[in-house]
mmCIF file of C-alpha atoms in Angstrom:
data_model
loop_
_atom_site.group_PDB
_atom_site.id
_atom_site.type_symbol
_atom_site.label_atom_id
_atom_site.label_comp_id
_atom_site.label_asym_id
_atom_site.label_seq_id
_atom_site.Cartn_x
_atom_site.Cartn_y
_atom_site.Cartn_z
ATOM 1 C CA UNK A 18 34.327 10.727 -21.630
ATOM 2 C CA UNK A 19 30.647 11.335 -21.786
ATOM 3 C CA UNK A 20 28.788 13.300 -19.081
ATOM 4 C CA UNK A 21 25.497 10.421 -17.927
ATOM 5 C CA UNK A 22 22.290 11.968 -17.031
ATOM 6 C CA UNK A 23 21.064 10.368 -13.934
ATOM 7 C CA UNK A 24 18.560 8.299 -15.375
ATOM 8 C CA UNK A 25 20.928 6.613 -17.556
ATOM 9 C CA UNK A 26 22.853 5.701 -14.513
ATOM 10 C CA UNK A 27 19.486 4.600 -13.026
ATOM 11 C CA UNK A 28 19.370 2.306 -16.277
ATOM 12 C CA UNK A 29 23.033 1.102 -16.171
ATOM 13 C CA UNK A 30 22.047 -0.029 -12.530
ATOM 14 C CA UNK A 31 18.927 -1.397 -13.193
ATOM 15 C CA UNK A 32 20.485 -3.770 -15.724
ATOM 16 C CA UNK A 33 22.377 -5.229 -13.036
ATOM 17 C CA UNK A 34 20.019 -6.522 -10.643
ATOM 18 C CA UNK A 35 19.679 -10.110 -10.752
ATOM 19 C CA UNK A 36 16.582 -11.656 -8.143
ATOM 20 C CA UNK A 37 18.926 -15.028 -8.931
ATOM 21 C CA UNK A 38 20.732 -13.452 -6.837
ATOM 22 C CA UNK A 39 20.381 -14.277 -2.544
ATOM 23 C CA UNK A 40 21.558 -10.744 -2.298
ATOM 24 C CA UNK A 41 20.360 -9.206 -5.265
ATOM 25 C CA UNK A 42 17.642 -5.768 -3.296
ATOM 26 C CA UNK A 43 14.675 -7.207 -5.918
ATOM 27 C CA UNK A 44 15.129 -11.161 -4.615
ATOM 28 C CA UNK A 45 13.144 -9.394 -1.684
ATOM 29 C CA UNK A 46 10.539 -6.989 -3.310
ATOM 30 C CA UNK A 47 9.317 -10.447 -4.972
ATOM 31 C CA UNK A 48 9.162 -11.658 -1.292
ATOM 32 C CA UNK A 49 7.250 -8.557 -0.801
ATOM 33 C CA UNK A 50 4.802 -8.595 -3.888
ATOM 34 C CA UNK A 51 4.396 -13.267 -3.695
ATOM 35 C CA UNK A 52 3.058 -12.202 0.262
ATOM 36 C CA UNK A 53 -1.101 -13.010 0.009
ATOM 37 C CA UNK A 54 -2.475 -9.699 2.039
ATOM 38 C CA UNK A 55 -0.021 -8.130 -0.240
ATOM 39 C CA UNK A 56 -1.590 -9.003 -3.067
ATOM 40 C CA UNK A 57 -5.039 -8.682 -1.093
ATOM 41 C CA UNK A 58 -4.762 -5.191 -0.255
ATOM 42 C CA UNK A 59 -3.370 -4.465 -4.186
ATOM 43 C CA UNK A 60 -6.207 -5.881 -5.862
ATOM 44 C CA UNK A 61 -8.545 -4.164 -3.155
ATOM 45 C CA UNK A 62 -7.273 -1.227 -3.420
ATOM 46 C CA UNK A 63 -8.007 -1.852 -7.540
ATOM 47 C CA UNK A 64 -11.440 0.863 -7.164
ATOM 48 C CA UNK A 65 -10.378 3.941 -4.911
ATOM 49 C CA UNK A 66 -9.099 4.317 -1.613
ATOM 50 C CA UNK A 67 -10.108 2.664 1.785
ATOM 51 C CA UNK A 68 -10.468 2.845 4.959
ATOM 52 C CA UNK A 69 -8.885 0.346 7.129
ATOM 53 C CA UNK A 70 -12.365 -1.249 8.548
ATOM 54 C CA UNK A 71 -13.443 -0.972 4.686
ATOM 55 C CA UNK A 72 -10.280 -2.704 3.860
ATOM 56 C CA UNK A 73 -10.281 -5.409 7.072
ATOM 57 C CA UNK A 74 -13.743 -6.015 6.189
ATOM 58 C CA UNK A 75 -12.934 -7.405 2.518
ATOM 59 C CA UNK A 76 -10.025 -8.885 3.676
ATOM 60 C CA UNK A 77 -11.702 -11.866 5.118
ATOM 61 C CA UNK A 78 -9.258 -13.584 7.435
ATOM 62 C CA UNK A 79 -6.896 -11.280 8.475
ATOM 63 C CA UNK A 80 -5.684 -10.065 11.342
ATOM 64 C CA UNK A 81 -5.767 -6.510 12.800
ATOM 65 C CA UNK A 82 -1.692 -6.962 13.268
ATOM 66 C CA UNK A 83 -1.286 -8.727 9.384
ATOM 67 C CA UNK A 84 -3.248 -5.673 8.181
ATOM 68 C CA UNK A 85 -1.597 -3.431 9.824
ATOM 69 C CA UNK A 86 2.133 -4.371 9.050
ATOM 70 C CA UNK A 87 0.792 -5.531 5.450
ATOM 71 C CA UNK A 88 -0.052 -1.778 4.474
ATOM 72 C CA UNK A 89 2.494 -0.023 6.821
ATOM 73 C CA UNK A 90 5.329 -2.695 4.399
ATOM 74 C CA UNK A 91 3.291 -1.547 1.254
ATOM 75 C CA UNK A 92 3.715 2.355 2.804
ATOM 76 C CA UNK A 93 7.149 2.309 3.004
ATOM 77 C CA UNK A 94 7.831 0.530 -1.009
ATOM 78 C CA UNK A 95 5.596 2.913 -1.865
ATOM 79 C CA UNK A 96 3.178 1.352 -2.868
ATOM 80 C CA UNK A 97 0.316 3.057 -1.751
ATOM 81 C CA UNK A 98 -0.054 6.305 0.746
ATOM 82 C CA UNK A 99 -1.690 6.640 3.986
ATOM 83 C CA UNK A 100 -4.104 9.608 4.009
ATOM 84 C CA UNK A 101 -4.796 10.911 7.684
ATOM 85 C CA UNK A 102 -7.977 14.001 7.710
ATOM 86 C CA UNK A 103 -8.223 15.034 10.668
ATOM 87 C CA UNK A 104 -11.877 15.728 11.269
ATOM 88 C CA UNK A 105 -14.099 13.372 14.869
ATOM 89 C CA UNK A 106 -13.447 10.651 14.852
ATOM 90 C CA UNK A 107 -9.772 10.716 12.238
ATOM 91 C CA UNK A 108 -10.349 9.360 9.218
ATOM 92 C CA UNK A 109 -7.468 7.951 7.776
ATOM 93 C CA UNK A 110 -7.622 6.389 3.940
ATOM 94 C CA UNK A 111 -4.917 3.829 1.760
ATOM 95 C CA UNK A 112 -4.491 4.174 -1.275
ATOM 96 C CA UNK A 113 -2.557 2.972 -4.373
ATOM 97 C CA UNK A 114 0.140 5.230 -5.547
ATOM 98 C CA UNK A 115 1.116 5.591 -9.441
ATOM 99 C CA UNK A 116 3.968 2.818 -8.375
ATOM 100 C CA UNK A 117 1.577 0.272 -6.663
ATOM 101 C CA UNK A 118 -0.743 0.561 -10.073
ATOM 102 C CA UNK A 119 1.780 -0.390 -11.812
ATOM 103 C CA UNK A 120 1.789 -4.067 -10.942
ATOM 104 C CA UNK A 121 -2.019 -4.489 -10.046
ATOM 105 C CA UNK A 122 -2.457 -6.153 -13.774
ATOM 106 C CA UNK A 123 -0.325 -8.576 -12.625
ATOM 107 C CA UNK A 124 -1.158 -9.083 -9.297
ATOM 108 C CA UNK A 125 -5.228 -8.655 -11.168
ATOM 109 C CA UNK A 126 -4.449 -11.482 -13.093
ATOM 110 C CA UNK A 127 -2.705 -14.119 -10.669
ATOM 111 C CA UNK A 128 -5.621 -13.247 -8.878
ATOM 112 C CA UNK A 129 -8.032 -14.358 -11.721
ATOM 113 C CA UNK A 130 -6.421 -17.070 -12.594
ATOM 114 C CA UNK A 131 -5.781 -19.071 -9.091
ATOM 115 C CA UNK A 132 -9.869 -18.102 -9.117
ATOM 116 C CA UNK A 133 -10.082 -19.919 -12.395
ATOM 117 C CA UNK A 134 -7.871 -22.631 -11.557
ATOM 118 C CA UNK A 135 -7.952 -23.334 -8.182
ATOM 119 C CA UNK A 136 -10.899 -27.007 -9.673
ATOM 120 C CA UNK A 137 -7.134 -28.016 -11.499
ATOM 121 C CA UNK A 138 -5.104 -27.006 -8.836
ATOM 122 C CA UNK A 139 -7.029 -29.442 -5.427
ATOM 123 C CA UNK A 140 -7.986 -31.863 -8.699
ATOM 124 C CA UNK A 141 -4.189 -32.166 -8.803
ATOM 125 C CA UNK A 142 -3.247 -32.129 -5.328
ATOM 126 C CA UNK A 143 -5.627 -35.172 -4.670
ATOM 127 C CA UNK A 144 -3.987 -36.876 -7.187
ATOM 128 C CA UNK A 145 -1.031 -36.345 -5.620
ATOM 129 C CA UNK A 146 -2.075 -37.327 -1.555
ATOM 130 C CA UNK A 147 -3.442 -40.063 -3.480
ATOM 131 C CA UNK A 148 -0.536 -41.393 -5.455
ATOM 132 C CA UNK A 149 2.159 -39.741 -2.290
ATOM 133 C CA UNK A 150 -0.756 -42.760 0.045
ATOM 134 C CA UNK A 151 0.419 -45.770 -2.038
ATOM 135 C CA UNK A 152 4.666 -45.319 -2.801
ATOM 136 C CA UNK A 153 4.099 -44.653 1.802
ATOM 137 C CA UNK A 154 1.807 -47.642 2.414
ATOM 138 C CA UNK A 155 4.208 -49.979 -0.302
ATOM 139 C CA UNK A 156 6.515 -52.410 2.292
ATOM 140 C CA UNK A 157 10.358 -51.713 1.995
ATOM 141 C CA UNK A 158 12.858 -55.283 0.907
#
């Protein structure tokens, strides 16, 4: 029997992932990257490293707790790095890793799609809501 390299074993392992299965780790990753704060943080870091306060300023509406939690999870997942520079005050920068950068085209495309098609989606929602309201006002037998 031939000896297999680590790359071959990893490749075989990737084939076994199926995000349609509840216990699949890829499903957990899909859940993570579909989070709105994750998407916004990744897109905000597309042009280079930023400090926490810059991210907080750019991403309107995110609480300190949620931003901190999102940054920690992205760091844990290997999508960004946190660099502490000793100074007064201490400087902390966040930057995408190569893995995080590889996700940017997808995240940027989703953000652009949402910005481009929001009016159509809002129109569809309004029409749907009107239809549902009309259905609920029809008396039953």
